[in-house]
Amino acid sequence: MILSKRASKLSPSITLAISAKAKQMQADGIDVIGFGAGEPDFDTPELIKEAGITAIKSGFTKYTQDSGIIELKKAVCEKLKKDNDLIYEPSQILISSGAKHSLFNAIFVLADEGDEVIIPAPYWVSYEEQVKMAGATPTIVQTNDDFKLTPELFEKAITPQTKLLILNSPCNPTGAVYEKDELEALAEIAVENGIYIVSDEIYEYLIYDGQRHFSIASLNPAVKDLTITINGVSKAYSMTGWRIGYAAGTKEIILAMSNVQSHSTSNPTSISQKAALAALQGPQECIAEMVAQFDKRRKFIVQRLNGIKGFTCKTPKGAFYAFPDVSCIYGTKFNEKMINNSFGLTEFLLDEARVAVVPGDAFGAPNYLRLSYATSLKNIEKGLDRIEKAMAKLG
């Protein structure tokens, strides 16, 4: 075999594959409405872009410290203290090339062969694959009707090999947001069993209906020592292409993650670090403005989806995804071709309606589809009109 066993076990990112196919169709002159991308459609705020330009013009284009510049680490510490009630020193912060990179570093240094990593489903597509890359075993746990991991489900999944829990709130793809008491119950079990927690909080600011975001590491010192908090600037400041994420944890774990990074990518982009510094230290009104627009879209897309035959959609409390149940569509036909799963329905919608969505199977939820509402209301309305028209063709 040419490929390593580790590489042969990996699956490609379905979300990126769908997005790529839709973009190719658009490049070929086909009018495709994309609900696949997990990135805000807003431009990066001008102040942040100017900081990047200034970095280039001032010659800040060389290597930095592998773990990130000290100014940005200090800014992350201030942010975590102000917004999350978390106290860290710069030595407990790692700046990486995006939150995905931060997640990889954390999983890689914590999970080993023979270890089991609990991943509540539905889950973001890369969690499972990153666990596989580390040589560990993903333990997929189905959540409750609100798409949340309960204490009972958590305890039931624990074995002597359980090393790590990956928690995501607000959640991609469901939009579920954990309440403080729900996190406290999970934290208690993690502490009792010595289970580490990777807490992915990248959608922290994208939250609705008066919900509050809580960092599980802030609940008590014991769970803080077991938690690696992951965040970044991509979603909150519409900086997906700048690729800056960060991790906070104990000095021992962060040092290990820094060592891995130093031998893989070295430092994140110098220019992007300066832009991220401007994002964290500058005016924050851009976030509230973006969330207000997402909220309008959220309400519209959920209402419309629930009006389409075969779609049942809960109202997400965070992030920017609608996650409708489409299982009752399975078993229907189009031109004698049976639609039996989310892949089949996704293919049908792309080919027949010229609408790109992501199949729920990618998230460990085969009865669902994910639609991003990080696009204009005009596009959302146009895309849903197409879906509704296409669904009427199924028999």
mmCIF file of C-alpha atoms in Angstrom:
data_model
loop_
_atom_site.group_PDB
_atom_site.id
_atom_site.type_symbol
_atom_site.label_atom_id
_atom_site.label_comp_id
_atom_site.label_asym_id
_atom_site.label_seq_id
_atom_site.Cartn_x
_atom_site.Cartn_y
_atom_site.Cartn_z
ATOM 1 C CA MET A 1 0.000 0.000 0.000
ATOM 2 C CA ILE A 2 1.335 3.433 -0.973
ATOM 3 C CA LEU A 3 -0.590 5.408 1.652
ATOM 4 C CA SER A 4 -0.136 5.086 5.380
ATOM 5 C CA LYS A 5 -2.860 3.369 7.383
ATOM 6 C CA ARG A 6 -3.593 6.723 9.017
ATOM 7 C CA ALA A 7 -4.151 8.457 5.681
ATOM 8 C CA SER A 8 -6.243 5.631 4.250
ATOM 9 C CA LYS A 9 -8.716 5.885 7.134
ATOM 10 C CA LEU A 10 -9.548 9.533 6.471
ATOM 11 C CA SER A 11 -12.611 10.779 4.613
ATOM 12 C CA PRO A 12 -12.633 14.033 2.626
ATOM 13 C CA SER A 13 -14.579 17.015 3.951
ATOM 14 C CA ILE A 14 -18.064 16.690 2.482
ATOM 15 C CA THR A 15 -18.885 20.321 3.256
ATOM 16 C CA LEU A 16 -15.890 21.532 1.263
ATOM 17 C CA ALA A 17 -16.657 19.055 -1.531
ATOM 18 C CA ILE A 18 -20.240 20.315 -1.875
ATOM 19 C CA SER A 19 -19.044 23.915 -1.822
ATOM 20 C CA ALA A 20 -16.409 23.139 -4.462
ATOM 21 C CA LYS A 21 -18.927 21.438 -6.754
ATOM 22 C CA ALA A 22 -21.340 24.353 -6.435
ATOM 23 C CA LYS A 23 -18.566 26.849 -7.203
ATOM 24 C CA GLN A 24 -17.526 24.830 -10.248
ATOM 25 C CA MET A 25 -21.111 24.822 -11.515
ATOM 26 C CA GLN A 26 -21.233 28.587 -11.000
ATOM 27 C CA ALA A 27 -17.946 28.950 -12.884
ATOM 28 C CA ASP A 28 -19.532 26.978 -15.726
ATOM 29 C CA GLY A 29 -22.296 29.561 -15.913
ATOM 30 C CA ILE A 30 -24.914 27.638 -13.922
ATOM 31 C CA ASP A 31 -26.939 29.693 -11.438
ATOM 32 C CA VAL A 32 -26.471 27.837 -8.136
ATOM 33 C CA ILE A 33 -27.672 29.039 -4.751
ATOM 34 C CA GLY A 34 -25.194 27.916 -2.106
ATOM 35 C CA PHE A 35 -26.298 26.983 1.401
ATOM 36 C CA GLY A 36 -23.130 25.023 2.073
ATOM 37 C CA ALA A 37 -20.460 27.483 3.154
ATOM 38 C CA GLY A 38 -19.691 27.893 6.841
ATOM 39 C CA GLU A 39 -18.485 31.470 6.604
ATOM 40 C CA PRO A 40 -20.120 34.874 7.031
ATOM 41 C CA ASP A 41 -20.920 36.624 3.761
ATOM 42 C CA PHE A 42 -19.971 39.996 5.256
ATOM 43 C CA ASP A 43 -16.677 41.675 4.425
ATOM 44 C CA THR A 44 -13.911 41.846 7.012
ATOM 45 C CA PRO A 45 -14.271 45.199 8.831
ATOM 46 C CA GLU A 46 -12.161 47.977 7.341
ATOM 47 C CA LEU A 47 -10.156 48.624 10.524
ATOM 48 C CA ILE A 48 -8.991 45.001 10.527
ATOM 49 C CA LYS A 49 -8.059 45.056 6.846
ATOM 50 C CA GLU A 50 -6.093 48.259 7.390
ATOM 51 C CA ALA A 51 -4.127 46.591 10.178
ATOM 52 C CA GLY A 52 -3.123 43.846 7.768
ATOM 53 C CA ILE A 53 -2.112 46.386 5.118
ATOM 54 C CA THR A 54 -0.080 48.331 7.676
ATOM 55 C CA ALA A 55 1.689 45.122 8.709
ATOM 56 C CA ILE A 56 2.713 44.502 5.114
ATOM 57 C CA LYS A 57 3.854 48.078 4.476
ATOM 58 C CA SER A 58 5.832 48.207 7.713
ATOM 59 C CA GLY A 59 7.688 45.026 6.835
ATOM 60 C CA PHE A 60 6.035 42.782 9.406
ATOM 61 C CA THR A 61 6.310 39.879 6.962
ATOM 62 C CA LYS A 62 8.903 37.605 8.564
ATOM 63 C CA TYR A 63 8.735 34.633 10.897
ATOM 64 C CA THR A 64 7.272 35.277 14.338
ATOM 65 C CA GLN A 65 7.431 33.094 17.425
ATOM 66 C CA ASP A 66 6.090 29.652 16.502
ATOM 67 C CA SER A 67 3.314 29.988 19.077
ATOM 68 C CA GLY A 68 2.286 33.506 18.037
ATOM 69 C CA ILE A 69 3.262 37.073 18.861
ATOM 70 C CA ILE A 70 3.126 38.127 22.507
ATOM 71 C CA GLU A 71 0.843 41.125 21.797
ATOM 72 C CA LEU A 72 -1.822 38.846 20.355
ATOM 73 C CA LYS A 73 -1.496 36.348 23.216
ATOM 74 C CA LYS A 74 -2.007 39.179 25.696
ATOM 75 C CA ALA A 75 -5.049 40.383 23.750
ATOM 76 C CA VAL A 76 -6.504 36.856 23.857
ATOM 77 C CA CYS A 77 -5.928 36.771 27.625
ATOM 78 C CA GLU A 78 -7.804 40.065 27.987
ATOM 79 C CA LYS A 79 -10.636 38.810 25.809
ATOM 80 C CA LEU A 80 -10.988 35.567 27.787
ATOM 81 C CA LYS A 81 -10.983 37.490 31.074
ATOM 82 C CA LYS A 82 -13.567 40.044 29.918
ATOM 83 C CA ASP A 83 -15.936 37.772 28.002
ATOM 84 C CA ASN A 84 -15.461 34.338 29.516
ATOM 85 C CA ASP A 85 -14.392 34.876 33.125
ATOM 86 C CA LEU A 86 -11.195 32.957 32.391
ATOM 87 C CA ILE A 87 -7.778 33.970 33.699
ATOM 88 C CA TYR A 88 -4.769 32.835 31.655
ATOM 89 C CA GLU A 89 -1.184 33.960 31.176
ATOM 90 C CA PRO A 90 0.314 34.385 27.696
ATOM 91 C CA SER A 91 2.290 31.163 28.266
ATOM 92 C CA GLN A 92 -1.069 29.373 28.378
ATOM 93 C CA ILE A 93 -2.130 30.658 24.958
ATOM 94 C CA LEU A 94 -1.283 29.240 21.536
ATOM 95 C CA ILE A 95 -2.024 31.139 18.320
ATOM 96 C CA SER A 96 -2.551 28.847 15.334
ATOM 97 C CA SER A 97 -3.552 28.919 11.674
ATOM 98 C CA GLY A 98 -7.291 28.865 12.338
ATOM 99 C CA ALA A 99 -9.440 27.237 14.996
ATOM 100 C CA LYS A 100 -9.326 23.984 13.017
ATOM 101 C CA HIS A 101 -5.554 23.982 13.437
ATOM 102 C CA SER A 102 -5.963 24.673 17.157
ATOM 103 C CA LEU A 103 -8.346 21.714 17.418
ATOM 104 C CA PHE A 104 -5.926 19.449 15.605
ATOM 105 C CA ASN A 105 -3.046 20.444 17.883
ATOM 106 C CA ALA A 106 -5.155 19.793 20.997
ATOM 107 C CA ILE A 107 -6.471 16.414 19.851
ATOM 108 C CA PHE A 108 -3.044 15.364 18.612
ATOM 109 C CA VAL A 109 -1.318 15.953 21.965
ATOM 110 C CA LEU A 110 -4.118 14.498 24.118
ATOM 111 C CA ALA A 111 -5.414 11.471 22.198
ATOM 112 C CA ASP A 112 -3.256 8.432 21.595
ATOM 113 C CA GLU A 113 -3.685 4.980 20.122
ATOM 114 C CA GLY A 114 -6.037 2.992 22.318
ATOM 115 C CA ASP A 115 -7.734 6.132 23.637
ATOM 116 C CA GLU A 116 -11.401 6.859 22.999
ATOM 117 C CA VAL A 117 -12.744 10.333 22.258
ATOM 118 C CA ILE A 118 -16.426 11.073 22.861
ATOM 119 C CA ILE A 119 -18.018 13.155 20.096
ATOM 120 C CA PRO A 120 -21.686 14.137 20.547
ATOM 121 C CA ALA A 121 -23.654 13.846 17.313
ATOM 122 C CA PRO A 122 -24.541 15.808 15.272
ATOM 123 C CA TYR A 123 -20.954 17.038 15.111
ATOM 124 C CA TRP A 124 -18.727 19.150 12.902
ATOM 125 C CA VAL A 125 -17.233 16.980 10.180
ATOM 126 C CA SER A 126 -13.547 17.387 11.106
ATOM 127 C CA TYR A 127 -13.783 16.191 14.719
ATOM 128 C CA GLU A 128 -14.030 12.535 13.810
ATOM 129 C CA GLU A 129 -11.323 12.735 11.166
ATOM 130 C CA GLN A 130 -8.892 14.564 13.446
ATOM 131 C CA VAL A 131 -9.361 11.915 16.123
ATOM 132 C CA LYS A 132 -8.566 9.261 13.527
ATOM 133 C CA MET A 133 -5.434 11.187 12.497
ATOM 134 C CA ALA A 134 -4.267 11.087 16.104
ATOM 135 C CA GLY A 135 -4.681 7.306 16.053
ATOM 136 C CA ALA A 136 -7.472 7.333 18.634
ATOM 137 C CA THR A 137 -10.998 5.941 18.341
ATOM 138 C CA PRO A 138 -14.009 8.253 17.894
ATOM 139 C CA THR A 139 -16.962 7.311 20.115
ATOM 140 C CA ILE A 140 -20.023 8.867 18.509
ATOM 141 C CA VAL A 141 -22.840 9.534 20.985
ATOM 142 C CA GLN A 142 -26.314 10.482 19.771
ATOM 143 C CA THR A 143 -27.686 13.501 21.635
ATOM 144 C CA ASN A 144 -31.192 14.246 22.921
ATOM 145 C CA ASP A 145 -34.052 15.899 21.042
ATOM 146 C CA ASP A 146 -32.444 19.311 21.603
ATOM 147 C CA PHE A 147 -29.177 18.056 20.081
ATOM 148 C CA LYS A 148 -27.388 18.172 23.433
ATOM 149 C CA LEU A 149 -25.259 15.681 25.334
ATOM 150 C CA THR A 150 -26.959 14.864 28.635
ATOM 151 C CA PRO A 151 -25.168 13.664 31.775
ATOM 152 C CA GLU A 152 -26.823 10.251 31.358
ATOM 153 C CA LEU A 153 -25.631 9.899 27.760
ATOM 154 C CA PHE A 154 -22.158 11.088 28.728
ATOM 155 C CA GLU A 155 -21.802 8.625 31.595
ATOM 156 C CA LYS A 156 -23.102 5.745 29.508
ATOM 157 C CA ALA A 157 -20.447 6.382 26.839
ATOM 158 C CA ILE A 158 -17.498 6.425 29.246
ATOM 159 C CA THR A 159 -15.163 3.415 29.295
ATOM 160 C CA PRO A 160 -11.733 2.896 30.899
ATOM 161 C CA GLN A 161 -10.251 4.036 27.563
ATOM 162 C CA THR A 162 -12.117 7.360 27.429
ATOM 163 C CA LYS A 163 -9.603 10.206 27.348
ATOM 164 C CA LEU A 164 -11.372 13.163 25.854
ATOM 165 C CA LEU A 165 -14.735 14.831 25.199
ATOM 166 C CA ILE A 166 -15.177 17.271 22.307
ATOM 167 C CA LEU A 167 -17.840 19.834 23.118
ATOM 168 C CA ASN A 168 -19.145 22.477 20.708
ATOM 169 C CA SER A 169 -21.417 25.305 21.866
ATOM 170 C CA PRO A 170 -22.938 27.034 19.958
ATOM 171 C CA CYS A 171 -22.982 23.959 17.783
ATOM 172 C CA ASN A 172 -22.230 23.431 14.129
ATOM 173 C CA PRO A 173 -24.450 22.077 12.558
ATOM 174 C CA THR A 174 -27.447 22.256 14.909
ATOM 175 C CA GLY A 175 -27.181 25.702 16.485
ATOM 176 C CA ALA A 176 -27.682 24.161 19.937
ATOM 177 C CA VAL A 177 -26.427 26.241 22.875
ATOM 178 C CA TYR A 178 -25.687 24.666 26.263
ATOM 179 C CA GLU A 179 -27.091 26.323 29.389
ATOM 180 C CA LYS A 180 -24.832 26.866 32.391
ATOM 181 C CA ASP A 181 -26.438 24.103 34.477
ATOM 182 C CA GLU A 182 -26.091 21.659 31.577
ATOM 183 C CA LEU A 183 -22.376 22.416 31.337
ATOM 184 C CA GLU A 184 -21.992 22.100 35.116
ATOM 185 C CA ALA A 185 -23.442 18.592 35.023
ATOM 186 C CA LEU A 186 -21.074 17.547 32.228
ATOM 187 C CA ALA A 187 -18.121 19.200 33.974
ATOM 188 C CA GLU A 188 -18.812 17.253 37.179
ATOM 189 C CA ILE A 189 -18.697 13.950 35.312
ATOM 190 C CA ALA A 190 -15.527 14.926 33.452
ATOM 191 C CA VAL A 191 -13.759 15.835 36.690
ATOM 192 C CA GLU A 192 -14.917 12.649 38.458
ATOM 193 C CA ASN A 193 -13.544 10.530 35.612
ATOM 194 C CA GLY A 194 -10.463 12.580 34.730
ATOM 195 C CA ILE A 195 -11.682 13.183 31.186
ATOM 196 C CA TYR A 196 -10.203 16.080 29.234
ATOM 197 C CA ILE A 197 -12.484 18.472 27.347
ATOM 198 C CA VAL A 198 -11.791 20.245 24.082
ATOM 199 C CA SER A 199 -14.329 23.079 24.075
ATOM 200 C CA ASP A 200 -14.891 24.506 20.587
ATOM 201 C CA GLU A 201 -16.359 27.989 21.083
ATOM 202 C CA ILE A 202 -15.787 29.481 17.638
ATOM 203 C CA TYR A 203 -19.478 30.519 17.313
ATOM 204 C CA GLU A 204 -19.505 32.137 20.754
ATOM 205 C CA TYR A 205 -20.844 35.539 19.661
ATOM 206 C CA LEU A 206 -23.384 34.223 17.155
ATOM 207 C CA ILE A 207 -26.207 33.633 19.600
ATOM 208 C CA TYR A 208 -29.897 34.586 19.682
ATOM 209 C CA ASP A 209 -33.107 34.815 21.722
ATOM 210 C CA GLY A 210 -31.399 36.166 24.829
ATOM 211 C CA GLN A 211 -29.188 33.095 25.156
ATOM 212 C CA ARG A 212 -25.847 33.431 26.934
ATOM 213 C CA HIS A 213 -22.620 31.710 26.110
ATOM 214 C CA PHE A 214 -20.745 30.001 28.941
ATOM 215 C CA SER A 215 -17.229 28.597 28.758
ATOM 216 C CA ILE A 216 -17.126 25.265 30.540
ATOM 217 C CA ALA A 217 -13.578 26.013 31.754
ATOM 218 C CA SER A 218 -14.922 28.958 33.780
ATOM 219 C CA LEU A 219 -17.132 26.819 36.008
ATOM 220 C CA ASN A 220 -14.488 25.677 38.508
ATOM 221 C CA PRO A 221 -10.689 25.252 38.772
ATOM 222 C CA ALA A 222 -10.841 21.466 38.470
ATOM 223 C CA VAL A 223 -12.598 21.467 35.096
ATOM 224 C CA LYS A 224 -10.434 24.374 33.919
ATOM 225 C CA ASP A 225 -7.345 22.196 34.364
ATOM 226 C CA LEU A 226 -8.950 19.556 32.138
ATOM 227 C CA THR A 227 -10.195 21.926 29.434
ATOM 228 C CA ILE A 228 -8.602 23.311 26.303
ATOM 229 C CA THR A 229 -10.719 26.222 25.091
ATOM 230 C CA ILE A 230 -10.641 26.739 21.325
ATOM 231 C CA ASN A 231 -11.719 29.931 19.590
ATOM 232 C CA GLY A 232 -10.673 32.287 16.809
ATOM 233 C CA VAL A 233 -11.536 35.343 14.764
ATOM 234 C CA SER A 234 -12.992 33.727 11.643
ATOM 235 C CA LYS A 235 -16.715 33.787 12.456
ATOM 236 C CA ALA A 236 -17.104 36.789 14.767
ATOM 237 C CA TYR A 237 -15.103 39.173 12.559
ATOM 238 C CA SER A 238 -15.733 37.554 9.162
ATOM 239 C CA MET A 239 -12.053 36.644 8.858
ATOM 240 C CA THR A 240 -12.293 33.067 7.592
ATOM 241 C CA GLY A 241 -9.498 33.487 5.046
ATOM 242 C CA TRP A 242 -7.100 35.138 7.485
ATOM 243 C CA ARG A 243 -6.701 31.814 9.338
ATOM 244 C CA ILE A 244 -6.175 32.749 12.968
ATOM 245 C CA GLY A 245 -7.382 30.597 15.839
ATOM 246 C CA TYR A 246 -6.235 30.196 19.405
ATOM 247 C CA ALA A 247 -6.216 27.746 22.284
ATOM 248 C CA ALA A 248 -6.075 28.267 26.052
ATOM 249 C CA GLY A 249 -5.167 25.607 28.600
ATOM 250 C CA THR A 250 -2.614 24.485 31.126
ATOM 251 C CA LYS A 251 1.012 25.366 30.475
ATOM 252 C CA GLU A 252 1.898 21.696 29.991
ATOM 253 C CA ILE A 253 -0.713 21.095 27.320
ATOM 254 C CA ILE A 254 -0.151 24.400 25.528
ATOM 255 C CA LEU A 255 3.613 23.770 25.467
ATOM 256 C CA ALA A 256 3.027 20.348 23.929
ATOM 257 C CA MET A 257 0.698 21.871 21.331
ATOM 258 C CA SER A 258 3.298 24.556 20.599
ATOM 259 C CA ASN A 259 5.934 21.883 20.038
ATOM 260 C CA VAL A 260 3.699 20.075 17.558
ATOM 261 C CA GLN A 261 3.015 23.335 15.754
ATOM 262 C CA SER A 262 6.690 24.259 15.639
ATOM 263 C CA HIS A 263 7.435 21.053 13.731
ATOM 264 C CA SER A 264 4.435 21.246 11.405
ATOM 265 C CA THR A 265 3.473 24.772 10.359
ATOM 266 C CA SER A 266 5.668 27.036 12.503
ATOM 267 C CA ASN A 267 4.029 30.402 13.169
ATOM 268 C CA PRO A 268 0.638 31.491 11.844
ATOM 269 C CA THR A 269 0.829 34.247 9.228
ATOM 270 C CA SER A 270 2.481 37.360 10.656
ATOM 271 C CA ILE A 271 0.150 39.702 8.778
ATOM 272 C CA SER A 272 -2.974 37.875 9.936
ATOM 273 C CA GLN A 273 -1.793 38.016 13.542
ATOM 274 C CA LYS A 274 -1.666 41.818 13.371
ATOM 275 C CA ALA A 275 -5.141 41.869 11.825
ATOM 276 C CA ALA A 276 -6.449 39.577 14.578
ATOM 277 C CA LEU A 277 -4.920 41.881 17.183
ATOM 278 C CA ALA A 278 -6.860 44.785 15.675
ATOM 279 C CA ALA A 279 -10.032 42.690 15.696
ATOM 280 C CA LEU A 280 -9.770 41.843 19.390
ATOM 281 C CA GLN A 281 -8.720 45.318 20.512
ATOM 282 C CA GLY A 282 -10.866 47.408 18.189
ATOM 283 C CA PRO A 283 -14.563 48.378 18.217
ATOM 284 C CA GLN A 284 -16.890 45.410 18.554
ATOM 285 C CA GLU A 285 -20.042 46.899 17.003
ATOM 286 C CA CYS A 286 -19.464 44.903 13.819
ATOM 287 C CA ILE A 287 -20.374 41.713 15.683
ATOM 288 C CA ALA A 288 -23.744 42.977 16.891
ATOM 289 C CA GLU A 289 -24.561 44.286 13.420
ATOM 290 C CA MET A 290 -23.747 40.946 11.827
ATOM 291 C CA VAL A 291 -25.685 38.961 14.448
ATOM 292 C CA ALA A 292 -28.750 41.176 13.878
ATOM 293 C CA GLN A 293 -28.690 40.295 10.183
ATOM 294 C CA PHE A 294 -28.183 36.607 10.900
ATOM 295 C CA ASP A 295 -31.133 36.705 13.287
ATOM 296 C CA LYS A 296 -33.452 38.031 10.550
ATOM 297 C CA ARG A 297 -32.274 35.326 8.191
ATOM 298 C CA ARG A 298 -32.586 32.648 10.871
ATOM 299 C CA LYS A 299 -36.232 33.444 11.528
ATOM 300 C CA PHE A 300 -37.028 33.617 7.829
ATOM 301 C CA ILE A 301 -35.328 30.365 6.831
ATOM 302 C CA VAL A 302 -36.844 28.347 9.679
ATOM 303 C CA GLN A 303 -40.344 29.604 8.923
ATOM 304 C CA ARG A 304 -39.986 28.845 5.214
ATOM 305 C CA LEU A 305 -38.440 25.410 5.734
ATOM 306 C CA ASN A 306 -41.273 24.380 8.020
ATOM 307 C CA GLY A 307 -43.674 25.345 5.238
ATOM 308 C CA ILE A 308 -42.039 22.995 2.711
ATOM 309 C CA LYS A 309 -43.497 19.509 2.522
ATOM 310 C CA GLY A 310 -41.163 16.967 4.108
ATOM 311 C CA PHE A 311 -39.074 19.480 6.090
ATOM 312 C CA THR A 312 -39.238 19.885 9.885
ATOM 313 C CA CYS A 313 -36.835 22.411 11.359
ATOM 314 C CA LYS A 314 -36.130 23.410 14.955
ATOM 315 C CA THR A 315 -35.141 27.024 15.597
ATOM 316 C CA PRO A 316 -31.358 27.201 16.190
ATOM 317 C CA LYS A 317 -30.181 29.244 19.163
ATOM 318 C CA GLY A 318 -26.707 29.946 17.817
ATOM 319 C CA ALA A 319 -24.300 29.809 14.840
ATOM 320 C CA PHE A 320 -25.762 30.330 11.337
ATOM 321 C CA TYR A 321 -27.165 26.989 10.257
ATOM 322 C CA ALA A 322 -30.653 25.551 9.860
ATOM 323 C CA PHE A 323 -30.781 21.791 10.384
ATOM 324 C CA PRO A 324 -34.086 20.364 9.153
ATOM 325 C CA ASP A 325 -35.203 16.765 9.567
ATOM 326 C CA VAL A 326 -35.971 15.407 6.086
ATOM 327 C CA SER A 327 -36.317 11.703 6.897
ATOM 328 C CA CYS A 328 -39.951 11.500 5.798
ATOM 329 C CA ILE A 329 -38.805 12.334 2.251
ATOM 330 C CA TYR A 330 -36.777 9.136 2.060
ATOM 331 C CA GLY A 331 -38.457 6.491 -0.048
ATOM 332 C CA THR A 332 -39.801 8.972 -2.585
ATOM 333 C CA LYS A 333 -38.844 8.932 -6.258
ATOM 334 C CA PHE A 334 -37.803 11.302 -9.003
ATOM 335 C CA ASN A 335 -37.697 9.932 -12.554
ATOM 336 C CA GLU A 336 -37.752 6.395 -11.128
ATOM 337 C CA LYS A 337 -34.705 7.141 -8.968
ATOM 338 C CA MET A 338 -35.291 6.514 -5.280
ATOM 339 C CA ILE A 339 -34.141 9.032 -2.691
ATOM 340 C CA ASN A 340 -33.155 6.976 0.334
ATOM 341 C CA ASN A 341 -30.719 9.147 2.272
ATOM 342 C CA SER A 342 -29.336 12.650 2.780
ATOM 343 C CA PHE A 343 -26.726 12.145 0.058
ATOM 344 C CA GLY A 344 -29.431 11.303 -2.462
ATOM 345 C CA LEU A 345 -31.535 14.287 -1.447
ATOM 346 C CA THR A 346 -28.526 16.607 -1.606
ATOM 347 C CA GLU A 347 -27.691 15.370 -5.093
ATOM 348 C CA PHE A 348 -31.311 15.810 -6.182
ATOM 349 C CA LEU A 349 -31.472 19.391 -4.895
ATOM 350 C CA LEU A 350 -28.178 20.324 -6.564
ATOM 351 C CA ASP A 351 -29.058 18.786 -9.919
ATOM 352 C CA GLU A 352 -32.767 19.614 -10.069
ATOM 353 C CA ALA A 353 -33.103 22.796 -7.988
ATOM 354 C CA ARG A 354 -29.590 24.181 -8.466
ATOM 355 C CA VAL A 355 -29.313 24.525 -4.712
ATOM 356 C CA ALA A 356 -26.290 23.340 -2.698
ATOM 357 C CA VAL A 357 -26.912 22.000 0.812
ATOM 358 C CA VAL A 358 -24.863 19.613 2.966
ATOM 359 C CA PRO A 359 -26.050 16.065 3.733
ATOM 360 C CA GLY A 360 -26.634 15.243 7.382
ATOM 361 C CA ASP A 361 -24.570 12.074 7.084
ATOM 362 C CA ALA A 362 -21.504 14.321 7.080
ATOM 363 C CA PHE A 363 -22.389 15.309 10.646
ATOM 364 C CA GLY A 364 -23.393 11.873 11.928
ATOM 365 C CA ALA A 365 -27.075 12.751 11.431
ATOM 366 C CA PRO A 366 -28.405 10.867 8.376
ATOM 367 C CA ASN A 367 -31.977 12.178 8.733
ATOM 368 C CA TYR A 368 -30.996 15.818 8.292
ATOM 369 C CA LEU A 369 -29.669 18.471 5.933
ATOM 370 C CA ARG A 370 -27.612 21.528 6.865
ATOM 371 C CA LEU A 371 -28.370 24.873 5.269
ATOM 372 C CA SER A 372 -26.159 27.845 6.059
ATOM 373 C CA TYR A 373 -27.957 31.166 6.267
ATOM 374 C CA ALA A 374 -24.688 33.049 5.988
ATOM 375 C CA THR A 375 -25.938 34.439 2.693
ATOM 376 C CA SER A 376 -28.299 37.238 1.732
ATOM 377 C CA LEU A 377 -32.039 37.134 2.397
ATOM 378 C CA LYS A 378 -32.507 37.452 -1.357
ATOM 379 C CA ASN A 379 -30.469 34.291 -1.957
ATOM 380 C CA ILE A 380 -32.197 32.477 0.890
ATOM 381 C CA GLU A 381 -35.640 33.278 -0.503
ATOM 382 C CA LYS A 382 -34.616 32.343 -4.036
ATOM 383 C CA GLY A 383 -33.050 29.084 -2.883
ATOM 384 C CA LEU A 384 -36.031 28.069 -0.780
ATOM 385 C CA ASP A 385 -38.388 28.830 -3.668
ATOM 386 C CA ARG A 386 -36.344 26.429 -5.774
ATOM 387 C CA ILE A 387 -36.359 23.756 -3.083
ATOM 388 C CA GLU A 388 -40.119 24.037 -2.646
ATOM 389 C CA LYS A 389 -40.651 23.743 -6.409
ATOM 390 C CA ALA A 390 -38.325 20.753 -6.659
ATOM 391 C CA MET A 391 -39.956 18.923 -3.751
ATOM 392 C CA ALA A 392 -43.302 19.078 -5.552
ATOM 393 C CA LYS A 393 -41.780 16.860 -8.263
ATOM 394 C CA LEU A 394 -41.135 13.969 -5.882
ATOM 395 C CA GLY A 395 -43.573 11.100 -5.857
#
